């Protein structure tokens, strides 16, 4: 066991596993559930190991389960429960490990404990925002008070605790582990035992543009719902993970073709059907949809194929009539009901998520808090999982 006081190991397994399609904690890898793999890893290093979950099915031989003090309140609530248990049992620090990180082994946990030093907490580095994995980390038990304060103020993201206590980040000694969020992720681990697939951080061979069409996702919602804010936040997060992201916005009355300009003369006096404006700063294309007797707005799929085919991911604002997977933004202050469940143009199984302030809304997809600062990270996780499923090689 470790020196320097008692160490509590806490396996966090209380998530909804929405993207996995079933309880991923009980999914097997090499004949052992992800939950038991994590428990075994921590037992080699910690003085006591508990499973933090409000699910009775996570009970089992050799497991000690403690319930979430705030069931359904997200991963930060799981950390709070573990830290509070450490206070009650006299442990000085907590090793937090999500059950969906199967490639984290005892040596990596020992490195985290050795790196803790004078820090209040330390987490393993991770590619993309926030730059570390808060559920592969060590926290001093005194961090419990900060976790309570954050949760009481409405914060749910686990990474906010490490930031609040000015924690350290430990560089990964090997391939950076990524979470098993989907069955495809689990199969990737099975194909390459001991090696997780890590998030792609640059384009090149194997990117979606080399292997097939871009992954297209629509952000839909009624007027004044916050679609543009959502698109900007989602695109920024995806771009930070190394994806080539492009966008398309549906609207009316665009003023891109001003009378008297050279490009206007090319098009309207010279009768060019399409005009490209090119310069050192970038380019733009102005044109009509076709001949004057057949001017019809093309489908989103056609637009992407013609103009955005070299993207990894395309995020479209609007286009709710398309068949592309969708994220709805719904605010009760703007409209009385969402598109979800009432929109005949979009089947409910086409929804990746609903972003809303309606705490009573129930859906077959994840329902995220529209004011949660971590919402763009969660949305990007969903889009990234979709992209991986679509890519012939398994994605990013």
Short mmCIF file of C-alpha atoms in Angstrom, two decimals:
data_model
loop_
_atom_site.label_atom_id
_atom_site.label_comp_id
_atom_site.label_asym_id
_atom_site.label_seq_id
_atom_site.Cartn_x
_atom_site.Cartn_y
_atom_site.Cartn_z
CA UNK A 1 0.00 0.00 0.00
CA UNK A 2 1.04 3.63 -0.34
CA UNK A 3 2.84 5.59 2.31
CA UNK A 4 1.88 8.98 3.69
CA UNK A 5 -1.53 8.22 5.20
CA UNK A 6 -4.49 6.08 4.20
CA UNK A 7 -5.58 6.21 0.59
CA UNK A 8 -9.14 5.60 -0.54
CA UNK A 9 -9.73 4.29 -4.04
CA UNK A 10 -13.03 5.34 -5.57
CA UNK A 11 -14.37 3.78 -8.79
CA UNK A 12 -16.97 6.08 -10.31
CA UNK A 13 -19.63 4.12 -12.20
CA UNK A 14 -22.83 6.09 -11.74
CA UNK A 15 -23.11 7.55 -15.25
CA UNK A 16 -26.11 6.91 -17.48
CA UNK A 17 -24.08 5.18 -20.26
CA UNK A 18 -26.41 6.76 -22.82
CA UNK A 19 -23.94 6.58 -25.68
CA UNK A 20 -23.00 2.99 -24.90
CA UNK A 21 -26.59 1.76 -25.10
CA UNK A 22 -26.41 -0.32 -21.91
CA UNK A 23 -24.66 -0.19 -18.54
CA UNK A 24 -21.04 0.00 -19.66
CA UNK A 25 -19.75 -0.64 -16.12
CA UNK A 26 -20.98 -4.22 -16.54
CA UNK A 27 -19.63 -4.64 -20.08
CA UNK A 28 -16.86 -7.22 -20.27
CA UNK A 29 -13.32 -6.85 -21.51
CA UNK A 30 -11.25 -10.04 -21.47
CA UNK A 31 -13.98 -11.78 -19.46
CA UNK A 32 -13.92 -9.13 -16.70
CA UNK A 33 -16.37 -6.24 -16.35
CA UNK A 34 -15.03 -2.72 -16.69
CA UNK A 35 -16.22 -2.13 -13.13
CA UNK A 36 -14.23 -5.05 -11.72
CA UNK A 37 -11.13 -4.12 -13.74
CA UNK A 38 -11.09 -0.69 -12.12
CA UNK A 39 -11.70 -2.14 -8.66
CA UNK A 40 -8.82 -4.59 -9.10
CA UNK A 41 -6.49 -1.83 -10.29
CA UNK A 42 -7.14 0.33 -7.23
CA UNK A 43 -6.93 -2.57 -4.79
CA UNK A 44 -3.27 -3.01 -5.65
CA UNK A 45 -2.53 0.57 -4.62
CA UNK A 46 -5.13 1.78 -2.12
CA UNK A 47 -5.97 0.87 1.48
CA UNK A 48 -9.73 0.76 0.77
CA UNK A 49 -11.71 0.67 -2.45
CA UNK A 50 -15.34 1.70 -2.92
CA UNK A 51 -17.66 1.89 -5.89
CA UNK A 52 -19.53 5.19 -6.09
CA UNK A 53 -22.92 4.47 -7.65
CA UNK A 54 -26.59 4.58 -6.76
CA UNK A 55 -27.27 1.46 -8.85
CA UNK A 56 -27.90 -1.72 -6.84
CA UNK A 57 -26.74 -3.78 -9.80
CA UNK A 58 -23.24 -2.47 -9.09
CA UNK A 59 -23.21 -4.46 -5.87
CA UNK A 60 -21.28 -7.68 -6.11
CA UNK A 61 -18.86 -10.05 -4.51
CA UNK A 62 -15.86 -8.17 -3.26
CA UNK A 63 -17.31 -4.73 -4.02
CA UNK A 64 -18.20 -2.10 -1.47
CA UNK A 65 -20.71 0.35 -2.94
CA UNK A 66 -21.52 3.79 -1.57
CA UNK A 67 -24.40 5.76 -3.09
CA UNK A 68 -24.08 9.11 -4.78
CA UNK A 69 -25.05 11.77 -2.28
CA UNK A 70 -26.65 13.66 -5.17
CA UNK A 71 -27.81 10.99 -7.60
CA UNK A 72 -27.99 12.19 -11.18
CA UNK A 73 -25.97 15.34 -10.49
CA UNK A 74 -23.01 14.36 -12.65
CA UNK A 75 -19.40 13.27 -12.10
CA UNK A 76 -18.57 16.07 -9.68
CA UNK A 77 -21.23 14.65 -7.34
CA UNK A 78 -19.47 11.29 -7.52
CA UNK A 79 -16.24 12.94 -6.42
CA UNK A 80 -18.07 14.67 -3.58
CA UNK A 81 -19.44 11.32 -2.37
CA UNK A 82 -15.98 9.74 -2.45
CA UNK A 83 -14.36 12.66 -0.63
CA UNK A 84 -17.06 12.69 2.04
CA UNK A 85 -16.55 8.96 2.58
CA UNK A 86 -12.81 9.60 2.95
CA UNK A 87 -13.57 12.19 5.64
CA UNK A 88 -15.69 9.70 7.56
CA UNK A 89 -13.10 6.92 7.37
CA UNK A 90 -10.02 9.02 8.03
CA UNK A 91 -8.36 8.66 4.61
CA UNK A 92 -6.13 11.55 3.65
CA UNK A 93 -6.52 11.29 -0.10
CA UNK A 94 -8.74 9.77 -2.76
CA UNK A 95 -7.76 8.14 -6.02
CA UNK A 96 -10.69 8.69 -8.39
CA UNK A 97 -10.94 6.36 -11.38
CA UNK A 98 -13.81 6.19 -13.85
CA UNK A 99 -14.80 2.62 -14.68
CA UNK A 100 -14.58 3.40 -18.41
CA UNK A 101 -10.79 3.87 -18.44
CA UNK A 102 -9.72 0.22 -18.70
CA UNK A 103 -6.12 0.88 -19.73
CA UNK A 104 -5.26 2.72 -16.51
CA UNK A 105 -3.08 0.33 -14.53
CA UNK A 106 -1.48 0.20 -11.08
CA UNK A 107 1.77 1.78 -12.26
CA UNK A 108 -0.06 4.80 -13.61
CA UNK A 109 -1.98 5.23 -10.35
CA UNK A 110 1.26 5.00 -8.38
CA UNK A 111 2.76 7.71 -10.58
CA UNK A 112 -0.20 9.95 -9.81
CA UNK A 113 0.24 9.41 -6.09
CA UNK A 114 3.97 10.13 -6.34
CA UNK A 115 3.26 13.30 -8.33
CA UNK A 116 0.76 14.65 -5.78
CA UNK A 117 3.55 16.18 -3.67
CA UNK A 118 2.35 19.47 -2.23
CA UNK A 119 -0.56 19.75 -4.64
CA UNK A 120 -4.12 19.54 -3.37
CA UNK A 121 -4.91 17.39 -6.39
CA UNK A 122 -3.27 16.04 -9.53
CA UNK A 123 -4.82 14.55 -12.67
CA UNK A 124 -3.56 12.72 -15.73
CA UNK A 125 -3.13 14.82 -18.86
CA UNK A 126 -5.65 14.46 -21.69
CA UNK A 127 -5.67 15.72 -25.27
CA UNK A 128 -8.25 18.47 -25.82
CA UNK A 129 -10.04 20.63 -23.33
CA UNK A 130 -9.69 20.83 -20.37
CA UNK A 131 -6.27 19.22 -20.86
CA UNK A 132 -6.60 16.63 -18.08
CA UNK A 133 -8.79 13.73 -16.98
CA UNK A 134 -10.49 14.63 -13.67
CA UNK A 135 -11.68 11.04 -13.19
CA UNK A 136 -8.15 9.66 -13.31
CA UNK A 137 -6.78 11.77 -10.50
CA UNK A 138 -5.79 12.01 -6.86
CA UNK A 139 -7.50 14.49 -4.52
CA UNK A 140 -6.65 15.37 -0.95
CA UNK A 141 -9.68 14.77 1.24
CA UNK A 142 -9.78 18.48 2.15
CA UNK A 143 -11.02 19.12 -1.41
CA UNK A 144 -14.44 17.89 -0.24
CA UNK A 145 -15.43 21.37 0.93
CA UNK A 146 -14.65 22.87 -2.47
CA UNK A 147 -16.65 20.13 -4.19
CA UNK A 148 -19.65 20.93 -1.99
CA UNK A 149 -19.34 24.63 -2.75
CA UNK A 150 -19.22 24.05 -6.51
CA UNK A 151 -22.18 21.67 -6.49
CA UNK A 152 -24.24 24.03 -4.35
CA UNK A 153 -23.58 26.76 -6.93
CA UNK A 154 -24.86 24.55 -9.75
CA UNK A 155 -21.56 23.28 -11.18
CA UNK A 156 -21.57 19.66 -12.39
CA UNK A 157 -18.31 19.21 -14.32
CA UNK A 158 -15.65 17.24 -12.46
CA UNK A 159 -12.83 19.23 -14.06
CA UNK A 160 -13.97 22.35 -12.24
CA UNK A 161 -12.83 20.86 -8.93
CA UNK A 162 -9.21 20.42 -10.06
CA UNK A 163 -9.24 23.97 -11.42
CA UNK A 164 -10.76 25.35 -8.22
CA UNK A 165 -8.04 23.81 -6.02
CA UNK A 166 -5.26 24.78 -8.46
CA UNK A 167 -4.37 21.14 -9.01
CA UNK A 168 -1.47 19.78 -11.04
CA UNK A 169 -1.47 17.83 -14.29
CA UNK A 170 0.79 14.81 -14.76
CA UNK A 171 2.09 14.10 -18.28
CA UNK A 172 1.09 10.65 -19.48
CA UNK A 173 4.01 8.21 -19.51
CA UNK A 174 2.52 6.42 -22.51
CA UNK A 175 -0.51 6.61 -24.83
CA UNK A 176 -3.11 8.90 -23.29
CA UNK A 177 -6.13 6.80 -22.23
CA UNK A 178 -9.52 7.75 -23.61
CA UNK A 179 -12.90 6.82 -22.25
CA UNK A 180 -14.88 3.84 -23.47
CA UNK A 181 -18.04 5.73 -24.35
CA UNK A 182 -19.39 3.46 -27.08
CA UNK A 183 -19.33 -0.21 -28.01
CA UNK A 184 -17.00 0.77 -30.86
CA UNK A 185 -14.54 2.11 -28.30
CA UNK A 186 -14.72 -1.17 -26.39
CA UNK A 187 -14.12 -3.17 -29.56
CA UNK A 188 -11.10 -1.00 -30.32
CA UNK A 189 -9.61 -1.91 -26.95
CA UNK A 190 -10.29 -5.59 -27.65
CA UNK A 191 -8.52 -5.35 -31.00
CA UNK A 192 -5.48 -3.66 -29.47
CA UNK A 193 -5.23 -4.87 -25.87
CA UNK A 194 -3.29 -2.48 -23.69
CA UNK A 195 -3.44 0.36 -26.22
CA UNK A 196 -6.22 2.91 -26.21
CA UNK A 197 -6.95 4.84 -29.37
CA UNK A 198 -6.32 8.41 -28.04
CA UNK A 199 -8.01 11.38 -29.66
CA UNK A 200 -6.71 12.50 -33.00
CA UNK A 201 -4.85 15.78 -32.74
CA UNK A 202 -4.02 16.39 -36.40
CA UNK A 203 -5.45 15.60 -39.81
CA UNK A 204 -3.82 13.32 -42.33
CA UNK A 205 -4.10 9.74 -43.46
CA UNK A 206 -7.08 8.18 -41.78
CA UNK A 207 -9.09 11.38 -41.44
CA UNK A 208 -12.72 11.31 -42.46
CA UNK A 209 -12.02 13.25 -45.66
CA UNK A 210 -9.69 10.43 -46.77
CA UNK A 211 -12.13 7.66 -45.85
CA UNK A 212 -15.61 8.92 -46.68
CA UNK A 213 -18.10 11.73 -46.43
CA UNK A 214 -18.00 14.17 -43.53
CA UNK A 215 -20.07 13.50 -40.44
CA UNK A 216 -22.97 15.97 -40.51
CA UNK A 217 -24.87 17.16 -37.45
CA UNK A 218 -27.66 19.74 -37.36
CA UNK A 219 -28.25 22.16 -34.51
CA UNK A 220 -31.98 22.90 -34.63
CA UNK A 221 -34.46 24.88 -32.60
CA UNK A 222 -37.00 27.64 -32.85
CA UNK A 223 -36.12 31.32 -33.07
CA UNK A 224 -34.14 32.89 -30.21
CA UNK A 225 -33.36 29.49 -28.72
CA UNK A 226 -29.58 29.87 -28.80
CA UNK A 227 -28.64 27.83 -31.87
CA UNK A 228 -25.75 30.06 -32.94
CA UNK A 229 -24.21 30.08 -29.46
CA UNK A 230 -24.43 26.31 -29.42
CA UNK A 231 -22.86 25.95 -32.88
CA UNK A 232 -19.96 28.24 -31.95
CA UNK A 233 -19.27 26.42 -28.67
CA UNK A 234 -19.54 22.97 -30.24
CA UNK A 235 -17.34 23.82 -33.22
CA UNK A 236 -14.69 25.38 -30.97
CA UNK A 237 -14.55 22.24 -28.81
CA UNK A 238 -14.36 19.89 -31.80
CA UNK A 239 -11.66 22.00 -33.47
CA UNK A 240 -9.61 21.92 -30.26
CA UNK A 241 -9.61 18.11 -30.56
CA UNK A 242 -7.94 18.28 -33.97
CA UNK A 243 -10.93 17.86 -36.28
CA UNK A 244 -11.39 19.83 -39.48
CA UNK A 245 -14.82 21.35 -38.79
CA UNK A 246 -16.93 23.36 -41.23
CA UNK A 247 -20.33 24.92 -40.79
CA UNK A 248 -23.35 25.83 -42.88
CA UNK A 249 -26.19 28.09 -41.77
CA UNK A 250 -29.68 28.18 -43.17
CA UNK A 251 -31.21 31.63 -43.39
CA UNK A 252 -32.92 34.23 -45.55
CA UNK A 253 -31.93 37.49 -47.18
CA UNK A 254 -28.16 37.16 -47.23
CA UNK A 255 -26.56 40.33 -48.61
CA UNK A 256 -23.46 38.87 -50.22
CA UNK A 257 -24.00 40.06 -53.78
CA UNK A 258 -24.02 43.86 -53.76
CA UNK A 259 -24.87 45.68 -56.95
CA UNK A 260 -21.97 47.44 -58.64
CA UNK A 261 -19.17 45.25 -57.32
CA UNK A 262 -16.96 43.40 -59.80
CA UNK A 263 -18.33 40.06 -58.65
CA UNK A 264 -21.92 41.35 -59.07
CA UNK A 265 -21.11 42.39 -62.63
CA UNK A 266 -19.60 38.99 -63.37
CA UNK A 267 -22.77 37.30 -62.23
CA UNK A 268 -25.57 39.65 -63.28
CA UNK A 269 -24.14 41.33 -66.37
CA UNK A 270 -21.92 38.52 -67.56
CA UNK A 271 -24.48 35.85 -66.52
CA UNK A 272 -21.96 33.64 -64.72
CA UNK A 273 -23.87 31.03 -62.73
CA UNK A 274 -21.25 30.97 -59.98
CA UNK A 275 -18.48 33.43 -59.02
CA UNK A 276 -15.51 32.71 -56.78
CA UNK A 277 -13.79 35.57 -54.95
CA UNK A 278 -10.25 34.62 -54.00
CA UNK A 279 -7.53 36.46 -52.11
CA UNK A 280 -4.76 35.99 -49.54
CA UNK A 281 -7.28 36.30 -46.71
CA UNK A 282 -9.64 33.58 -47.94
CA UNK A 283 -12.35 32.96 -50.50
CA UNK A 284 -16.09 33.14 -51.07
CA UNK A 285 -18.41 31.68 -53.69
CA UNK A 286 -21.55 33.50 -54.83
CA UNK A 287 -24.10 32.02 -57.17
CA UNK A 288 -27.60 30.76 -57.79
CA UNK A 289 -29.02 27.29 -57.36
CA UNK A 290 -29.45 26.56 -61.06
CA UNK A 291 -31.07 27.72 -64.23
CA UNK A 292 -33.76 30.37 -63.90
CA UNK A 293 -36.47 27.85 -64.73
CA UNK A 294 -35.27 25.33 -62.12
CA UNK A 295 -34.10 27.25 -59.04
CA UNK A 296 -34.55 24.98 -56.05
CA UNK A 297 -32.60 25.05 -52.84
CA UNK A 298 -30.50 21.85 -52.70
CA UNK A 299 -30.51 19.46 -49.79
CA UNK A 300 -28.02 19.73 -46.97
CA UNK A 301 -26.38 16.53 -48.20
CA UNK A 302 -25.88 18.06 -51.64
CA UNK A 303 -24.43 21.26 -50.18
CA UNK A 304 -21.96 19.32 -48.08
CA UNK A 305 -20.92 17.12 -51.00
CA UNK A 306 -20.41 20.10 -53.32
CA UNK A 307 -18.73 22.59 -51.01
CA UNK A 308 -17.64 21.01 -47.70
CA UNK A 309 -16.57 17.51 -48.71
CA UNK A 310 -13.04 17.87 -47.29
CA UNK A 311 -14.30 18.38 -43.72
CA UNK A 312 -14.15 15.80 -40.97
CA UNK A 313 -17.30 17.13 -39.36
CA UNK A 314 -19.91 19.60 -40.63
CA UNK A 315 -22.15 21.37 -38.11
CA UNK A 316 -25.24 22.85 -39.74
CA UNK A 317 -27.38 25.51 -38.10
CA UNK A 318 -30.97 24.85 -39.05
CA UNK A 319 -31.93 22.36 -41.79
CA UNK A 320 -34.41 20.62 -39.51
CA UNK A 321 -36.03 18.96 -42.53
CA UNK A 322 -32.84 17.05 -43.31
CA UNK A 323 -32.31 13.50 -42.13
CA UNK A 324 -29.01 14.32 -40.41
CA UNK A 325 -28.56 13.63 -36.69
CA UNK A 326 -29.67 16.62 -34.69
CA UNK A 327 -29.10 18.53 -31.50
CA UNK A 328 -32.04 20.63 -30.39
CA UNK A 329 -31.75 23.80 -28.34
CA UNK A 330 -34.98 24.47 -26.45
CA UNK A 331 -35.58 27.32 -24.02
CA UNK A 332 -38.91 27.57 -22.25
CA UNK A 333 -38.67 31.36 -22.13
CA UNK A 334 -38.68 31.48 -25.95
CA UNK A 335 -41.17 28.73 -26.85
CA UNK A 336 -43.77 26.60 -25.04
CA UNK A 337 -42.67 23.23 -26.40
CA UNK A 338 -39.63 21.67 -28.11
CA UNK A 339 -39.37 20.23 -31.58
CA UNK A 340 -38.57 16.88 -29.96
CA UNK A 341 -41.69 14.76 -29.85
CA UNK A 342 -43.68 17.22 -31.97
CA UNK A 343 -41.56 17.54 -35.11
CA UNK A 344 -42.86 15.11 -37.71
CA UNK A 345 -39.82 15.85 -39.87
CA UNK A 346 -37.38 14.33 -37.40
CA UNK A 347 -37.68 10.92 -35.84
CA UNK A 348 -36.82 10.84 -32.15
CA UNK A 349 -34.03 8.35 -32.76
CA UNK A 350 -32.34 10.97 -34.96
CA UNK A 351 -31.66 13.20 -31.94
CA UNK A 352 -28.18 13.18 -30.41
CA UNK A 353 -29.20 15.45 -27.54
CA UNK A 354 -31.62 18.11 -26.36
CA UNK A 355 -30.09 21.18 -24.74
CA UNK A 356 -32.70 22.82 -22.53
CA UNK A 357 -33.64 24.68 -19.36
CA UNK A 358 -36.68 22.42 -18.91
CA UNK A 359 -35.76 20.06 -16.06
CA UNK A 360 -38.93 18.02 -16.61
CA UNK A 361 -38.21 17.14 -20.24
CA UNK A 362 -37.78 13.41 -20.83
CA UNK A 363 -36.23 12.05 -24.01
CA UNK A 364 -34.61 8.91 -25.38
CA UNK A 365 -31.43 10.92 -25.98
CA UNK A 366 -29.25 12.80 -23.45
CA UNK A 367 -30.96 15.91 -22.03
CA UNK A 368 -28.34 18.52 -21.14
CA UNK A 369 -28.61 21.72 -19.13
CA UNK A 370 -28.49 24.68 -21.52
CA UNK A 371 -26.67 26.76 -18.87
CA UNK A 372 -24.10 24.11 -17.90
CA UNK A 373 -20.59 25.41 -18.69
CA UNK A 374 -19.59 21.85 -19.64
CA UNK A 375 -22.38 21.43 -22.21
CA UNK A 376 -20.12 21.95 -25.23
CA UNK A 377 -17.69 19.29 -24.01
CA UNK A 378 -20.58 16.85 -23.56
CA UNK A 379 -22.02 17.69 -26.99
CA UNK A 380 -18.60 17.27 -28.60
CA UNK A 381 -18.27 13.86 -26.95
CA UNK A 382 -21.56 12.82 -28.56
CA UNK A 383 -20.57 14.12 -31.99
CA UNK A 384 -17.13 12.54 -31.72
CA UNK A 385 -18.69 9.18 -30.84
CA UNK A 386 -20.98 9.48 -33.87
CA UNK A 387 -18.01 10.34 -36.07
CA UNK A 388 -16.10 7.30 -34.83
CA UNK A 389 -19.04 5.02 -35.58
CA UNK A 390 -19.32 6.39 -39.12
CA UNK A 391 -15.63 6.21 -40.01
CA UNK A 392 -14.67 2.96 -41.73
CA UNK A 393 -11.59 2.60 -39.51
CA UNK A 394 -13.44 3.33 -36.29
CA UNK A 395 -12.89 7.07 -36.40
CA UNK A 396 -10.59 9.62 -34.75
#
